[in-house]
Short mmCIF file of C-alpha atoms and ligand atoms in Angstrom, two decimals:
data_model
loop_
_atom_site.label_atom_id
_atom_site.label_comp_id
_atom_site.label_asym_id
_atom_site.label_seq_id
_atom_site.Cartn_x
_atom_site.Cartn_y
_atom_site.Cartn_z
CA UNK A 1 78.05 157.53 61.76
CA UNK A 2 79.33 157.08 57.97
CA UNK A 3 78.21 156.57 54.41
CA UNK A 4 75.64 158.33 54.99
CA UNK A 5 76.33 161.40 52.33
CA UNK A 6 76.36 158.92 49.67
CA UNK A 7 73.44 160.33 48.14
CA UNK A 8 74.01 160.88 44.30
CA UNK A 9 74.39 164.39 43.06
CA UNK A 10 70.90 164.28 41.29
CA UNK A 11 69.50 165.57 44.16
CA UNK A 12 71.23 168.86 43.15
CA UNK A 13 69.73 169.12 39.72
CA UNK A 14 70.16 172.72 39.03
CA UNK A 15 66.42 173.39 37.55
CA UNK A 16 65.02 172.34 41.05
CA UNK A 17 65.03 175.29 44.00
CA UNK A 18 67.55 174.30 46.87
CA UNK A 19 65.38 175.29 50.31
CA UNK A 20 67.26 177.77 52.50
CA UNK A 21 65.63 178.94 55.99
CA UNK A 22 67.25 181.68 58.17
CA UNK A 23 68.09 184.29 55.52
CA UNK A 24 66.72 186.93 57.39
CA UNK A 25 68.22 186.12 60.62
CA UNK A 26 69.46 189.40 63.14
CA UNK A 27 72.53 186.90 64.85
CA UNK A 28 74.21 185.44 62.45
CA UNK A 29 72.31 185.35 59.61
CA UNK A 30 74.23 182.52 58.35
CA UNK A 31 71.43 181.69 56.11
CA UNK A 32 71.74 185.10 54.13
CA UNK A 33 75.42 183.41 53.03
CA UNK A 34 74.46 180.02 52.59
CA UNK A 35 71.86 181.39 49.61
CA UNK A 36 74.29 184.03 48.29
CA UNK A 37 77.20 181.33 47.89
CA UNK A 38 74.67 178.76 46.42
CA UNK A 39 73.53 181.40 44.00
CA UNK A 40 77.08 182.06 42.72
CA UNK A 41 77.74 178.57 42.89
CA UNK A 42 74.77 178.58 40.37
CA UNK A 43 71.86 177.24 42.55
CA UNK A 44 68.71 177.75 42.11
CA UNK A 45 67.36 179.36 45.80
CA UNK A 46 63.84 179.78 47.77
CA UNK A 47 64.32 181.56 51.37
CA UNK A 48 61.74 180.31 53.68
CA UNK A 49 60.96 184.21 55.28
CA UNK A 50 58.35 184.89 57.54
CA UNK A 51 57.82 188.53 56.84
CA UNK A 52 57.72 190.29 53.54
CA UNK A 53 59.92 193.15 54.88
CA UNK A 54 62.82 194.58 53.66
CA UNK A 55 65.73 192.20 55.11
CA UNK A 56 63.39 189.55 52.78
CA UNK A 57 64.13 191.90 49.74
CA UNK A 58 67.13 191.85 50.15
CA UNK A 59 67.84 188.23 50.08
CA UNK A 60 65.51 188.71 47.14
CA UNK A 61 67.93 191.33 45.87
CA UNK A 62 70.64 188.38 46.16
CA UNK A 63 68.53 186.09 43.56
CA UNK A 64 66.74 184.24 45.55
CA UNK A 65 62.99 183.40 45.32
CA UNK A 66 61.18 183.71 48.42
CA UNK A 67 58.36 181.46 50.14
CA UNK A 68 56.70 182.99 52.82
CA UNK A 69 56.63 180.37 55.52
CA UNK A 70 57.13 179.95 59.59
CA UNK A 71 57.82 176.50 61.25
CA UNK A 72 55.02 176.86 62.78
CA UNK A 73 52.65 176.54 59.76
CA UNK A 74 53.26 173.11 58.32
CA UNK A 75 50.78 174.12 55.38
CA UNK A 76 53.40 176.96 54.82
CA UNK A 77 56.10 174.37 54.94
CA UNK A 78 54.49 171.94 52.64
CA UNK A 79 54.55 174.73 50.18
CA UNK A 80 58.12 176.11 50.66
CA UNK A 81 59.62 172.34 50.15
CA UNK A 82 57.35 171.55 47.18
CA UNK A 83 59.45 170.04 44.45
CA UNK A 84 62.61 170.75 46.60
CA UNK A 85 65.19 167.79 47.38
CA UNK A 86 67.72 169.42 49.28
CA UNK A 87 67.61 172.22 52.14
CA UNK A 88 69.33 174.55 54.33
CA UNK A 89 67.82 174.31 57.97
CA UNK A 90 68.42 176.74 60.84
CA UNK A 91 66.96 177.51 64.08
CA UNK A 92 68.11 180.90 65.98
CA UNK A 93 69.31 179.98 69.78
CA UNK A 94 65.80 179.79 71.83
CA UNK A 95 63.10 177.35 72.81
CA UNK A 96 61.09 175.24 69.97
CA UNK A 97 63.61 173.76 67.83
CA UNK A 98 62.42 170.23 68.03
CA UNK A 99 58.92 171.48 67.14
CA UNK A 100 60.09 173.38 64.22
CA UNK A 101 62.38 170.27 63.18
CA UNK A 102 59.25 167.59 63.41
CA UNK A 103 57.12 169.85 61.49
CA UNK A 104 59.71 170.30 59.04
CA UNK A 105 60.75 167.13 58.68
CA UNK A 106 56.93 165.85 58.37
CA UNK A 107 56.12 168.22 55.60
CA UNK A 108 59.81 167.23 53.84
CA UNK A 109 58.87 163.15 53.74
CA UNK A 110 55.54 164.48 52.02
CA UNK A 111 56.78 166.53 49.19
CA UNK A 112 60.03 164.47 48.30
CA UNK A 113 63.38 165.97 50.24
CA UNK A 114 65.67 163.73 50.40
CA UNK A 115 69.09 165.98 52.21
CA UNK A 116 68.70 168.34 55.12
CA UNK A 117 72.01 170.38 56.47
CA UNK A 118 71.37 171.39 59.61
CA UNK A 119 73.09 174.28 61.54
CA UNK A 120 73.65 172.58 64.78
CA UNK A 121 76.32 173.49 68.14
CA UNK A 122 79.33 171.57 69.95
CA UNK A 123 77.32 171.07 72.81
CA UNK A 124 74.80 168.89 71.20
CA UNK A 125 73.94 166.02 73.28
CA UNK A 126 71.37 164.47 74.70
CA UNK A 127 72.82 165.38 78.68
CA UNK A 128 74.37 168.59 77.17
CA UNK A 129 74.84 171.04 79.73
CA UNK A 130 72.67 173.43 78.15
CA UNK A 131 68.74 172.94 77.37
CA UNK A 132 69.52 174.07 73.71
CA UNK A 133 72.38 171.78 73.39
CA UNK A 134 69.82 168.88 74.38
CA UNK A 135 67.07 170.25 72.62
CA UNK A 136 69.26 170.81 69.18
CA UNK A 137 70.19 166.92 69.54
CA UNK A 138 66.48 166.06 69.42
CA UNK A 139 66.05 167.91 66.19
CA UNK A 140 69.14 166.13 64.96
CA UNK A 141 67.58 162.99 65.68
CA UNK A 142 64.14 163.37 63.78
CA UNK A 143 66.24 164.33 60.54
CA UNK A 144 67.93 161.02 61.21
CA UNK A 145 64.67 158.92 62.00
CA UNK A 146 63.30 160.95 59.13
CA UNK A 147 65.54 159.02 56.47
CA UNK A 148 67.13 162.07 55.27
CA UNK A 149 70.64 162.17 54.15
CA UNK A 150 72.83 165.11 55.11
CA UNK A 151 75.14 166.74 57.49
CA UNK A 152 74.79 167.96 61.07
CA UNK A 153 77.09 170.96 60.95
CA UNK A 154 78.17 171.38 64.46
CA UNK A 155 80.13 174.95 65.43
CA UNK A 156 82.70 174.28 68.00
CA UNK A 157 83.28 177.92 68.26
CA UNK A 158 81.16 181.10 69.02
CA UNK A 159 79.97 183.51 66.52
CA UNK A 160 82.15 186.42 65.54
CA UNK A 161 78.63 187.77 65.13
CA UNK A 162 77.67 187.51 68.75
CA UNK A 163 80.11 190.86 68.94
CA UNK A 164 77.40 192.61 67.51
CA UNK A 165 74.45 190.90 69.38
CA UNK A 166 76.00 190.59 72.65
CA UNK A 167 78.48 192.95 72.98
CA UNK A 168 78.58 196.32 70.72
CA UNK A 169 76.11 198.39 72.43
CA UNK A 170 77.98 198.38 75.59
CA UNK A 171 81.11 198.88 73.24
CA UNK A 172 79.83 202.11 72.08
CA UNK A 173 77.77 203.25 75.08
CA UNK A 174 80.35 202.64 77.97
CA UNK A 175 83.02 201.55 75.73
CA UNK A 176 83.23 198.32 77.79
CA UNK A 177 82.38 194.75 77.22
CA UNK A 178 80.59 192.78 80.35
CA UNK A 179 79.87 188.76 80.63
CA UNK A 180 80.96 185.72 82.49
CA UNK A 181 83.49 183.94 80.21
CA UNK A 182 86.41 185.23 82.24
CA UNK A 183 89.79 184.94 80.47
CA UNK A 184 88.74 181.53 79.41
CA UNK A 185 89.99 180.92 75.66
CA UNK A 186 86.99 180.63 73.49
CA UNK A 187 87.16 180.01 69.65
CA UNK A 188 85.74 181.92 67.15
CA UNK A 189 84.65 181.89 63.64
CA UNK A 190 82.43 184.01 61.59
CA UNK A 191 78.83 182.89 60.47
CA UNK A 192 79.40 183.99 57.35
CA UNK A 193 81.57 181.62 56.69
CA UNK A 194 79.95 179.02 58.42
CA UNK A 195 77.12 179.83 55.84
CA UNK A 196 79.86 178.95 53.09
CA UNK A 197 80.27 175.39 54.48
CA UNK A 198 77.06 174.90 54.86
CA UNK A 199 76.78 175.61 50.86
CA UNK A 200 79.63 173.65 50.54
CA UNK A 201 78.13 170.51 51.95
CA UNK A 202 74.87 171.38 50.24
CA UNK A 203 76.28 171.94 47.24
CA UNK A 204 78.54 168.58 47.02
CA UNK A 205 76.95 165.80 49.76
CA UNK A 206 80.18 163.85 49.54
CA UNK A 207 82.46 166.03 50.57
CA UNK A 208 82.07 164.71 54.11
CA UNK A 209 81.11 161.02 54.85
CA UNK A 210 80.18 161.68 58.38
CA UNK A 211 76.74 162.37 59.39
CA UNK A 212 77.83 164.91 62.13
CA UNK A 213 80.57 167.44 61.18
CA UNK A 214 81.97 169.18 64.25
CA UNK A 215 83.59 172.39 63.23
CA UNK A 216 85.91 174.22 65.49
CA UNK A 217 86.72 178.24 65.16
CA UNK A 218 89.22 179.58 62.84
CA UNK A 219 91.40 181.27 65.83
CA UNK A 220 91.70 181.41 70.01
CA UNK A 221 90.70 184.63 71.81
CA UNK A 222 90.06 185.11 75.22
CA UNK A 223 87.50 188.39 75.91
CA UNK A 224 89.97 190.55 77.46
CA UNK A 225 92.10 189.88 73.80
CA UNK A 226 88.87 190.61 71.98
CA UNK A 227 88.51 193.91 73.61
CA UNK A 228 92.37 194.89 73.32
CA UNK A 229 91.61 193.69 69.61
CA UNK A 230 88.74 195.98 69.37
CA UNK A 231 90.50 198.82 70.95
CA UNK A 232 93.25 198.86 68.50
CA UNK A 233 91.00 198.70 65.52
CA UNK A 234 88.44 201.68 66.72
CA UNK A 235 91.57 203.45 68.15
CA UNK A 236 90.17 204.13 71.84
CA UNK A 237 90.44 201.94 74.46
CA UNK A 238 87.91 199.28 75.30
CA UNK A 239 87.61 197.42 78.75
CA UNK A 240 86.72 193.73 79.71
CA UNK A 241 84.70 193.21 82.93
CA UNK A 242 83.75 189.78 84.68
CA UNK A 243 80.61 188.92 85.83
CA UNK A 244 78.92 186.06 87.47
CA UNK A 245 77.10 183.54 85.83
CA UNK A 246 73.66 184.27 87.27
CA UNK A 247 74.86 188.25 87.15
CA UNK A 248 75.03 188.15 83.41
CA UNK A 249 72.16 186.28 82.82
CA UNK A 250 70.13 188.39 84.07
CA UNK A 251 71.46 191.52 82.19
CA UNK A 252 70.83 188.95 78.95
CA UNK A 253 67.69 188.80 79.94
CA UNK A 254 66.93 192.72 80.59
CA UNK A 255 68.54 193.43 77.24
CA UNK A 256 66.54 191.03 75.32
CA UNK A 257 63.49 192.33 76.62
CA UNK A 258 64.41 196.01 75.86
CA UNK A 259 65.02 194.97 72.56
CA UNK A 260 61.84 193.67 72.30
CA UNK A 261 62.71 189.69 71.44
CA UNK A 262 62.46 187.86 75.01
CA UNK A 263 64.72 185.22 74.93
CA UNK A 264 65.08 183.24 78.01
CA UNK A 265 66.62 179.96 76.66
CA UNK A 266 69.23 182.02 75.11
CA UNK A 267 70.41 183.49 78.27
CA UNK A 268 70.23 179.97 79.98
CA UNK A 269 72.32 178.70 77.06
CA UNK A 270 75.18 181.75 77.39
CA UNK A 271 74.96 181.44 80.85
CA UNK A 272 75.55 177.49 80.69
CA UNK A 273 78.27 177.68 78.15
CA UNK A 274 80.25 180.42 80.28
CA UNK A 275 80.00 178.39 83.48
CA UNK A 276 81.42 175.31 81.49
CA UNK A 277 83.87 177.45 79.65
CA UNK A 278 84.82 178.82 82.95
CA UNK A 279 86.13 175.34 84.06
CA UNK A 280 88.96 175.21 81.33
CA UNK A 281 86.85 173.14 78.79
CA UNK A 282 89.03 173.35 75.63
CA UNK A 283 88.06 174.77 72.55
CA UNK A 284 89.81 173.50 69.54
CA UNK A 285 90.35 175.52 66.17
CA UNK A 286 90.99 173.38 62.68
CA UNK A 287 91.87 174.27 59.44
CA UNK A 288 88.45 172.41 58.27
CA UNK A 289 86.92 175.82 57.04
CA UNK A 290 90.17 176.78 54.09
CA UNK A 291 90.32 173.01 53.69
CA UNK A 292 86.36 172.40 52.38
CA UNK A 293 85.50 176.11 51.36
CA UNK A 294 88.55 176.68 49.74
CA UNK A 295 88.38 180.38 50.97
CA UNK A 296 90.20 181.48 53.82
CA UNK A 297 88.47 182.18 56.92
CA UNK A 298 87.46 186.03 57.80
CA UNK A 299 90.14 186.92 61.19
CA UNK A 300 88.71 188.79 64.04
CA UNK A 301 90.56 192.36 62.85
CA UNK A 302 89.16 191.82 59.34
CA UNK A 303 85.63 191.53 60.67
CA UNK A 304 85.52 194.10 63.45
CA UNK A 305 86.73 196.49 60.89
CA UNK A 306 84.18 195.46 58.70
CA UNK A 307 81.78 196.56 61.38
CA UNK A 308 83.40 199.20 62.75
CA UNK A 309 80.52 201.89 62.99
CA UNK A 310 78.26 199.00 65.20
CA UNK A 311 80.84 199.61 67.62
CA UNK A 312 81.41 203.38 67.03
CA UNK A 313 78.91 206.06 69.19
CA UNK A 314 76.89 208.26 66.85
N1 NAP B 401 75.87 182.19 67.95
C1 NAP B 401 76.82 181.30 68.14
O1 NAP B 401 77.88 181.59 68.72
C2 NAP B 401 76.64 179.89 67.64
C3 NAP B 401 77.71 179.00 67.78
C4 NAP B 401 77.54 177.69 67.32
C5 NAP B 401 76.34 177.29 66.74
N2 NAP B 401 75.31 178.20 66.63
C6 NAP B 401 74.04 177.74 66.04
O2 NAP B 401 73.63 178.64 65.03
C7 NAP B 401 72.20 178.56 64.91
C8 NAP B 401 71.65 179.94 64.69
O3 NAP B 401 72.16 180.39 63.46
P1 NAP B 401 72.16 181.93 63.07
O4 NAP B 401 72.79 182.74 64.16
O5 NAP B 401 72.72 182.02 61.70
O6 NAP B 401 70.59 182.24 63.06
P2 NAP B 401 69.88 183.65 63.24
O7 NAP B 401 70.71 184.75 62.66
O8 NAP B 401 69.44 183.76 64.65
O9 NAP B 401 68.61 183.47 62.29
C9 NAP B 401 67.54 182.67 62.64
C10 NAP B 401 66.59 182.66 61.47
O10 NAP B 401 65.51 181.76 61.76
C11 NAP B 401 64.31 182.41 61.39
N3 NAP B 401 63.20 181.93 62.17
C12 NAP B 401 63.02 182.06 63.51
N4 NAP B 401 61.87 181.49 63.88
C13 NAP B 401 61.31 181.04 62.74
C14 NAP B 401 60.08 180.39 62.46
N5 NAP B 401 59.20 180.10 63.44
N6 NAP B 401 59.82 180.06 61.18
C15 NAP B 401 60.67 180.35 60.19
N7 NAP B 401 61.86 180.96 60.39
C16 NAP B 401 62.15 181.31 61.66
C17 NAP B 401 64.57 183.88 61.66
O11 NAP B 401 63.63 184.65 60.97
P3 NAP B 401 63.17 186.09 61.52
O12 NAP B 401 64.28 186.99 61.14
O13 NAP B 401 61.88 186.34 60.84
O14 NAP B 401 63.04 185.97 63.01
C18 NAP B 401 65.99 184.01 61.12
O15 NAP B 401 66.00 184.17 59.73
C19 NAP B 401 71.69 177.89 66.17
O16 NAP B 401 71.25 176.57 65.84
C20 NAP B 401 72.92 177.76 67.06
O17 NAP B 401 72.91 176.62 67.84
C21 NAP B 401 75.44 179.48 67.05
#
């Protein structure tokens, strides 16, 4: 689809707040960077936070004004959008996205939005292989149906931040890393600078035409390079080790729930996407992210460093 970004910038007038939702998020918070680099564009910001806690300071601490909110309230939501044109929305990987999107949307055709960028994945489709891949293209479609302009930013690539999620407590327990991807060659990019395009197309709705942006990773890595990467950052040697589909799905699930977040739709999804990614489905990477941010994207050394003590024992 095209021409449909050709909303005038007078959506953006500066005195009105610019929604953002998933500031506070514990994956990859791409929110948290999609408010900071709309503040220092020179946005005005209001988080949608569930919790007044302190991750919600912080983002408060960035210069953002907070709305206390959850999807799940639509009078919350009705509050959070009021006298807002233009918004940020994201939906962590698990079940009730196209609930969360038709409330949303509802509450945005009765106070006035008129642009939604939505956070959104490669496997979007409505006979994706994964049930968050189908259930992300349903949310993509009541935008649409909606009448809102905007972008669907879809990630062809995984999360640097998954490392963190996924992978660095076995890292600094057992100083191993365990899934089902194999050797396959995956693409990565970081959130935070997925958060930065999101801005980006926030900030100036014509910089793409296309309703759907797919956005591959900044760089190829296959696991067993990610841990030999790893290892030569923390300076001690880090292993890969394969598992079956169905094996790691159930240690995603067991590690969820010791966590305390549950999180069954995101170990179907992981498990899906390795089983696909198994079978040699390329992954591209692009220069999209230099090209429309005008920053260059964070490498893979540059961010494990950056995190070094998640994947350092006490
Ligand atoms: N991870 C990957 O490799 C990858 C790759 C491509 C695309 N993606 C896409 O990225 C998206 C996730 O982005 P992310 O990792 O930046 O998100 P995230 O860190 O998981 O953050 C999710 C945010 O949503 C908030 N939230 C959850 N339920 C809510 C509710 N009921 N009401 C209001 N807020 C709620 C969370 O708040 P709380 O903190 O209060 O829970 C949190 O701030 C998904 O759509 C996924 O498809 C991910």
């Amino acid at each position: 689809m095209t021409g449909s970004n050709a909303e005038t910038p007078d959506i953006l007038g500066r005195a009105k707040p610019i929604l953002v939702t998933g500031t506070t998020g514990r994956h990859g918070g791409s929110g948290r960077a999609v408010a900071q680099s709309l503040i220092a564009k020179g946005f005005r910001v209001r988080a949608l936070v569930r919790k007044m806690d302190e991750r919600a300071e912080a983002v408060a601490a960035d210069g953002a004004e907070l709305a206390l909110g959850d999807y799940a309230d639509y009078a919350s939501l009705l509050r959070a959008l009021d006298g807002v044109s233009s918004a940020y929305f994201c939906y962590p990987v698990g079940a009730g996205i196209a609930e969360a999107a038709g409330l949303f949307a509802t509450a945005g055709k009765e106070t006035g939005l008129r642009q939604i960028v939505d956070l959104s994945l490669r496997s979007t489709a409505p006979d994706s292989a994964t049930p968050q891949g189908r259930a992300q293209w349903v949310a993509e479609k009541i935008f649409e149906w909606a009448g809102f302009s905007g972008t669907h930013l879809r990630i062809a690539a995984f999360f640097m931040e998954n490392l963190l999620k996924n992978d660095a407590a076995s890292v600094r327990d057992s100083g191993q890393i365990a899934n089902a991807f194999g050797d396959a060659a995956l693409s990565w990019v970081s959130a935070v600078d997925v958060g930065r395009l999101a801005a980006a197309l926030i900030a100036n709705p014509s910089l793409v035409d296309e309703r759907v942006l797919v956005a591959p990773g900044t760089v190829h890595l296959t696991y067993p390079q990610i841990a030999a990467e790893i290892s030569d950052v923390l300076g001690r040697r880090i292993g890969y080790v394969e598992l079956s589909t169905d094996d790691w799905r159930q240690a995603l699930i067991r590690e969820a729930e010791a966590r305390g977040e549950p999180n069954i739709r995101g170990a179907d999804h992981l498990a899906a996407q390795a089983k696909a990614l198994r079978a040699r489905i390329p992954m591209p990477v692009s220069d999209v992210w230099e090209r429309l941010t005008g920053a260059a994207p964070t490498s893979l050394r540059t961010f494990v460093d950056a995190h070094r003590a998640d994947f350092t024992p006490l």
